[in-house]
Amino acid sequence: MSVALETINLEKRFGGLVATNKVSFRLAQGGRHALIGPNGAGKTTFINLLTGVLPSNGGQVLLNGEDVTRLSQQQRARRGLGRTFQINQLFAAMTPVESIGLAVSERMGGGADFWRGLGTRTDIIDEVLELLERFRLTDVMDHPTARLPYGKQRLLEIAVALAGNPRVLLLDEPAAGVPEAERQELLDTLAALPKDVSILLIEHDMDLVFTFADRITVLVNGTHFAEGTPAEVMADPRVREVYLGEEEHA
C-alpha cells in the first residue's frame, strides 16, 4: 500500500496533560479516511500536529514518505498538504471568483498579479471556472462570501483548498453548521472530489462518515483506540460503548 500521510508514535503534551499519546496512523494514497472520536478525544490537536500548527513533543509526521515533522505550516502546504477548518477562514467581502482566483494565482506564483492580469491569464480563468462548476458555485460566483448560504461557504472553502493543488487534503468537520436543506449538495460534492487526492475527514456526522470513508480511525483520550473499515468499526462493541454511547447520552 502506498502511503500519502503517516505518523509514527506522534506525541503532544501540554504540561502534564498528554493530548496525543504516541499515535501511529496511515492514510493510503487516494484514500478516503475518517477520524472520529468523542468530544475531547484529541482530534483537533492531532490535525494541528499534522499541519504544523502545533509542534510535537515526539514522533514523526511523514508526507509522501518525506519527514516533515520540523517543517512549518507553509512548508508543508508547499509540499502538498491542504486543509479546511471547523470555522471557515474565508474573506467575507470577496466573491467566489476572487477567492478561488487568488488561490490559483498564488499557487502559480502570481500572487497579487491576479488582480491586475485576470483578463489575460486564460490558464487561471479556465481553472477558476472549472472549480466554480465542480463546487456548484457558478450561480453565486459574483456574490460576496458573507452573503452566501452557509453550505455554499463550506463548498467555497473546500474549493479554495483544492485550488492549492494538494496531494493530501484534511477536511475538518465540513458539515458542521450546514442546514439540512443544503447538506445533500455538500455530500454529493465531497463524493466527487478527485480520486488522486488523499483525504482525511474529521467529522461528527456519522451519516457522512459512513458514506464517505473507506477506512475509519477512532481516537479516545488522545490514543489510537480502533481502526478498520466502516463495517468493522460499526460492529466493534468497544467503539459503540465509547463513541456511540456518548451520542446516546448527549
Short mmCIF file of C-alpha atoms in Angstrom, two decimals:
data_model
loop_
_atom_site.label_atom_id
_atom_site.label_comp_id
_atom_site.label_asym_id
_atom_site.label_seq_id
_atom_site.Cartn_x
_atom_site.Cartn_y
_atom_site.Cartn_z
CA MET A 1 0.00 0.00 0.00
CA SER A 2 1.35 3.41 -0.98
CA VAL A 3 1.08 5.82 1.96
CA ALA A 4 0.26 9.51 1.48
CA LEU A 5 0.40 10.66 5.11
CA GLU A 6 1.78 8.83 8.12
CA THR A 7 2.52 9.43 11.78
CA ILE A 8 4.86 7.33 13.89
CA ASN A 9 4.42 7.50 17.68
CA LEU A 10 3.27 11.11 17.42
CA GLU A 11 3.03 12.78 20.80
CA LYS A 12 1.87 16.12 22.19
CA ARG A 13 1.89 17.20 25.81
CA PHE A 14 0.52 20.35 27.41
CA GLY A 15 2.27 20.36 30.77
CA GLY A 16 1.20 17.15 32.47
CA LEU A 17 -1.64 16.52 30.00
CA VAL A 18 -0.93 14.06 27.21
CA ALA A 19 -3.17 15.26 24.36
CA THR A 20 -1.74 12.94 21.69
CA ASN A 21 -0.40 9.67 23.03
CA LYS A 22 2.12 8.08 20.65
CA VAL A 23 -0.34 7.85 17.76
CA SER A 24 0.71 5.86 14.70
CA PHE A 25 -1.55 6.36 11.70
CA ARG A 26 -1.54 5.83 7.92
CA LEU A 27 -3.58 7.49 5.18
CA ALA A 28 -3.38 5.46 1.97
CA GLN A 29 -2.67 7.12 -1.35
CA GLY A 30 -6.06 8.08 -2.78
CA GLY A 31 -7.76 7.01 0.44
CA ARG A 32 -10.95 8.32 1.98
CA HIS A 33 -10.16 8.06 5.69
CA ALA A 34 -12.26 9.41 8.56
CA LEU A 35 -11.03 10.36 12.03
CA ILE A 36 -13.72 10.15 14.69
CA GLY A 37 -13.97 10.15 18.47
CA PRO A 38 -15.92 11.61 21.36
CA ASN A 39 -15.56 15.27 22.35
CA GLY A 40 -12.15 15.85 23.88
CA ALA A 41 -10.63 12.86 22.09
CA GLY A 42 -7.78 14.97 20.69
CA LYS A 43 -8.85 15.14 17.03
CA THR A 44 -8.15 18.86 16.61
CA THR A 45 -4.77 18.57 18.34
CA PHE A 46 -3.86 15.69 16.04
CA ILE A 47 -4.80 17.68 12.93
CA ASN A 48 -2.81 20.68 14.20
CA LEU A 49 0.20 18.41 14.61
CA LEU A 50 -0.22 17.07 11.07
CA THR A 51 -0.36 20.57 9.58
CA GLY A 52 2.36 22.15 11.72
CA VAL A 53 0.11 24.48 13.69
CA LEU A 54 1.47 22.81 16.83
CA PRO A 55 4.97 21.38 17.34
CA SER A 56 5.10 17.78 18.54
CA ASN A 57 6.92 16.56 21.63
CA GLY A 58 7.88 13.29 19.98
CA GLY A 59 7.36 11.08 16.97
CA GLN A 60 7.28 11.82 13.26
CA VAL A 61 4.96 13.12 10.53
CA LEU A 62 5.69 11.79 7.03
CA LEU A 63 4.12 13.35 3.92
CA ASN A 64 4.51 11.15 0.85
CA GLY A 65 7.46 9.49 2.59
CA GLU A 66 9.23 12.75 3.49
CA ASP A 67 9.75 13.62 7.16
CA VAL A 68 8.03 16.99 7.62
CA THR A 69 7.92 16.92 11.42
CA ARG A 70 10.03 20.06 11.81
CA LEU A 71 8.64 21.95 8.84
CA SER A 72 6.32 24.96 9.12
CA GLN A 73 2.68 25.11 8.00
CA GLN A 74 3.72 26.93 4.85
CA GLN A 75 6.45 24.43 4.02
CA ARG A 76 4.03 21.52 4.45
CA ALA A 77 1.46 23.28 2.28
CA ARG A 78 4.04 23.76 -0.48
CA ARG A 79 4.71 20.02 -0.34
CA GLY A 80 1.04 19.27 -0.97
CA LEU A 81 -0.76 19.29 2.40
CA GLY A 82 -4.01 21.27 2.39
CA ARG A 83 -6.75 21.71 4.97
CA THR A 84 -10.06 23.32 5.80
CA PHE A 85 -11.19 24.47 9.23
CA GLN A 86 -14.18 23.94 11.55
CA ILE A 87 -14.90 27.67 11.19
CA ASN A 88 -14.23 28.88 7.66
CA GLN A 89 -11.27 31.16 7.02
CA LEU A 90 -12.70 32.98 4.01
CA PHE A 91 -12.62 36.73 3.33
CA ALA A 92 -16.21 37.91 3.80
CA ALA A 93 -16.03 40.73 1.24
CA MET A 94 -14.51 38.65 -1.56
CA THR A 95 -16.55 36.74 -4.12
CA PRO A 96 -16.01 33.06 -5.01
CA VAL A 97 -14.35 34.13 -8.28
CA GLU A 98 -11.92 36.35 -6.39
CA SER A 99 -11.20 33.84 -3.61
CA ILE A 100 -10.54 30.92 -5.95
CA GLY A 101 -8.70 33.10 -8.46
CA LEU A 102 -6.35 34.40 -5.81
CA ALA A 103 -5.64 30.86 -4.54
CA VAL A 104 -4.87 29.60 -8.06
CA SER A 105 -2.72 32.63 -8.84
CA GLU A 106 -0.72 32.28 -5.62
CA ARG A 107 -0.06 28.62 -6.40
CA MET A 108 1.21 29.61 -9.85
CA GLY A 109 3.47 32.25 -8.33
CA GLY A 110 1.38 35.20 -9.43
CA GLY A 111 0.07 36.35 -6.07
CA ALA A 112 -1.22 39.91 -6.35
CA ASP A 113 -0.71 39.84 -10.13
CA PHE A 114 -4.05 38.05 -10.25
CA TRP A 115 -5.84 41.33 -9.66
CA ARG A 116 -4.01 43.10 -12.49
CA GLY A 117 -3.92 40.32 -15.05
CA LEU A 118 -7.14 38.43 -14.57
CA GLY A 119 -8.37 39.12 -18.09
CA THR A 120 -5.11 37.99 -19.69
CA ARG A 121 -4.45 34.77 -17.75
CA THR A 122 -6.58 32.20 -19.53
CA ASP A 123 -4.91 29.39 -17.59
CA ILE A 124 -6.13 30.89 -14.31
CA ILE A 125 -9.59 31.70 -15.69
CA ASP A 126 -10.07 28.16 -17.01
CA GLU A 127 -9.13 26.62 -13.67
CA VAL A 128 -11.30 29.05 -11.70
CA LEU A 129 -14.31 28.27 -13.89
CA GLU A 130 -13.70 24.53 -13.55
CA LEU A 131 -13.59 24.80 -9.75
CA LEU A 132 -16.69 27.00 -9.64
CA GLU A 133 -18.56 24.38 -11.62
CA ARG A 134 -17.18 21.42 -9.67
CA PHE A 135 -18.24 23.00 -6.38
CA ARG A 136 -21.61 24.24 -7.63
CA LEU A 137 -20.77 27.89 -7.15
CA THR A 138 -21.42 29.32 -10.62
CA ASP A 139 -24.79 30.73 -9.58
CA VAL A 140 -23.19 32.75 -6.75
CA MET A 141 -19.76 33.37 -8.28
CA ASP A 142 -20.08 37.18 -8.08
CA HIS A 143 -21.75 37.36 -4.65
CA PRO A 144 -19.76 38.49 -1.59
CA THR A 145 -18.93 35.48 0.54
CA ALA A 146 -20.69 36.97 3.58
CA ARG A 147 -23.98 36.78 1.68
CA LEU A 148 -23.66 33.15 0.59
CA PRO A 149 -25.74 30.40 2.25
CA TYR A 150 -23.59 28.63 4.79
CA GLY A 151 -23.48 25.43 2.76
CA LYS A 152 -22.05 27.40 -0.17
CA GLN A 153 -19.43 28.92 2.11
CA ARG A 154 -18.31 25.45 3.13
CA LEU A 155 -18.12 24.41 -0.53
CA LEU A 156 -16.11 27.54 -1.32
CA GLU A 157 -13.61 26.82 1.43
CA ILE A 158 -13.01 23.32 0.03
CA ALA A 159 -12.69 24.79 -3.48
CA VAL A 160 -10.07 27.28 -2.26
CA ALA A 161 -8.17 24.45 -0.55
CA LEU A 162 -8.30 22.35 -3.72
CA ALA A 163 -7.07 25.34 -5.77
CA GLY A 164 -3.77 24.92 -3.94
CA ASN A 165 -3.41 21.56 -5.74
CA PRO A 166 -2.89 19.48 -2.58
CA ARG A 167 -1.94 15.83 -2.73
CA VAL A 168 -3.37 15.35 0.78
CA LEU A 169 -6.44 17.26 1.98
CA LEU A 170 -7.64 17.42 5.59
CA LEU A 171 -11.32 18.30 5.93
CA ASP A 172 -12.13 19.50 9.44
CA GLU A 173 -15.87 18.98 10.05
CA PRO A 174 -17.08 20.25 6.65
CA ALA A 175 -20.73 19.54 7.53
CA ALA A 176 -20.67 21.45 10.83
CA GLY A 177 -23.40 24.09 10.88
CA VAL A 178 -24.69 23.29 7.39
CA PRO A 179 -28.53 23.33 7.34
CA GLU A 180 -30.29 20.11 6.42
CA ALA A 181 -31.61 21.62 3.18
CA GLU A 182 -28.04 22.26 1.97
CA ARG A 183 -26.42 19.04 3.18
CA GLN A 184 -27.07 16.85 0.14
CA GLU A 185 -25.28 19.26 -2.16
CA LEU A 186 -22.28 19.17 0.18
CA LEU A 187 -22.34 15.35 0.41
CA ASP A 188 -22.57 14.95 -3.36
CA THR A 189 -19.69 17.37 -3.92
CA LEU A 190 -17.47 15.63 -1.37
CA ALA A 191 -18.17 12.28 -3.01
CA ALA A 192 -16.98 13.71 -6.35
CA LEU A 193 -13.62 15.04 -5.12
CA PRO A 194 -10.65 13.98 -7.28
CA LYS A 195 -9.59 10.39 -6.63
CA ASP A 196 -5.90 11.26 -6.80
CA VAL A 197 -6.23 13.49 -3.72
CA SER A 198 -5.90 11.56 -0.46
CA ILE A 199 -8.44 12.81 2.08
CA LEU A 200 -8.63 12.67 5.86
CA LEU A 201 -12.08 13.68 7.11
CA ILE A 202 -12.66 14.79 10.70
CA GLU A 203 -16.37 14.68 11.36
CA HIS A 204 -19.07 14.10 13.99
CA ASP A 205 -21.79 13.42 11.43
CA MET A 206 -21.89 9.63 11.26
CA ASP A 207 -24.04 9.57 8.13
CA LEU A 208 -21.32 11.49 6.29
CA VAL A 209 -18.54 9.40 7.82
CA PHE A 210 -20.01 6.04 6.86
CA THR A 211 -21.00 7.28 3.40
CA PHE A 212 -17.66 8.90 2.57
CA ALA A 213 -14.93 6.86 4.24
CA ASP A 214 -13.38 3.59 3.17
CA ARG A 215 -11.43 3.44 6.44
CA ILE A 216 -12.02 4.91 9.92
CA THR A 217 -9.71 5.63 12.84
CA VAL A 218 -11.12 6.20 16.32
CA LEU A 219 -9.29 8.42 18.81
CA VAL A 220 -10.12 8.30 22.52
CA ASN A 221 -8.26 10.42 25.08
CA GLY A 222 -5.55 11.16 22.52
CA THR A 223 -4.91 7.45 21.92
CA HIS A 224 -5.36 5.38 18.77
CA PHE A 225 -8.32 3.31 20.01
CA ALA A 226 -9.57 1.40 16.97
CA GLU A 227 -9.32 1.29 13.19
CA GLY A 228 -10.91 -0.57 10.31
CA THR A 229 -13.44 -0.43 7.53
CA PRO A 230 -16.74 1.32 8.30
CA ALA A 231 -18.40 -2.08 8.81
CA GLU A 232 -15.66 -3.23 11.19
CA VAL A 233 -15.76 -0.04 13.24
CA MET A 234 -19.56 -0.05 13.39
CA ALA A 235 -19.50 -3.64 14.67
CA ASP A 236 -16.79 -3.06 17.30
CA PRO A 237 -18.51 -3.18 20.72
CA ARG A 238 -15.76 -1.04 22.28
CA VAL A 239 -16.40 1.73 19.77
CA ARG A 240 -20.15 1.51 20.24
CA GLU A 241 -19.70 1.84 24.00
CA VAL A 242 -17.13 4.64 23.99
CA TYR A 243 -18.22 6.68 20.98
CA LEU A 244 -21.79 5.87 20.06
CA GLY A 245 -22.66 5.61 23.74
CA GLU A 246 -21.75 9.28 24.09
CA GLU A 247 -24.26 10.09 21.35
CA GLU A 248 -26.99 8.27 23.22
CA HIS A 249 -26.43 10.34 26.34
CA ALA A 250 -25.82 13.66 24.55
#
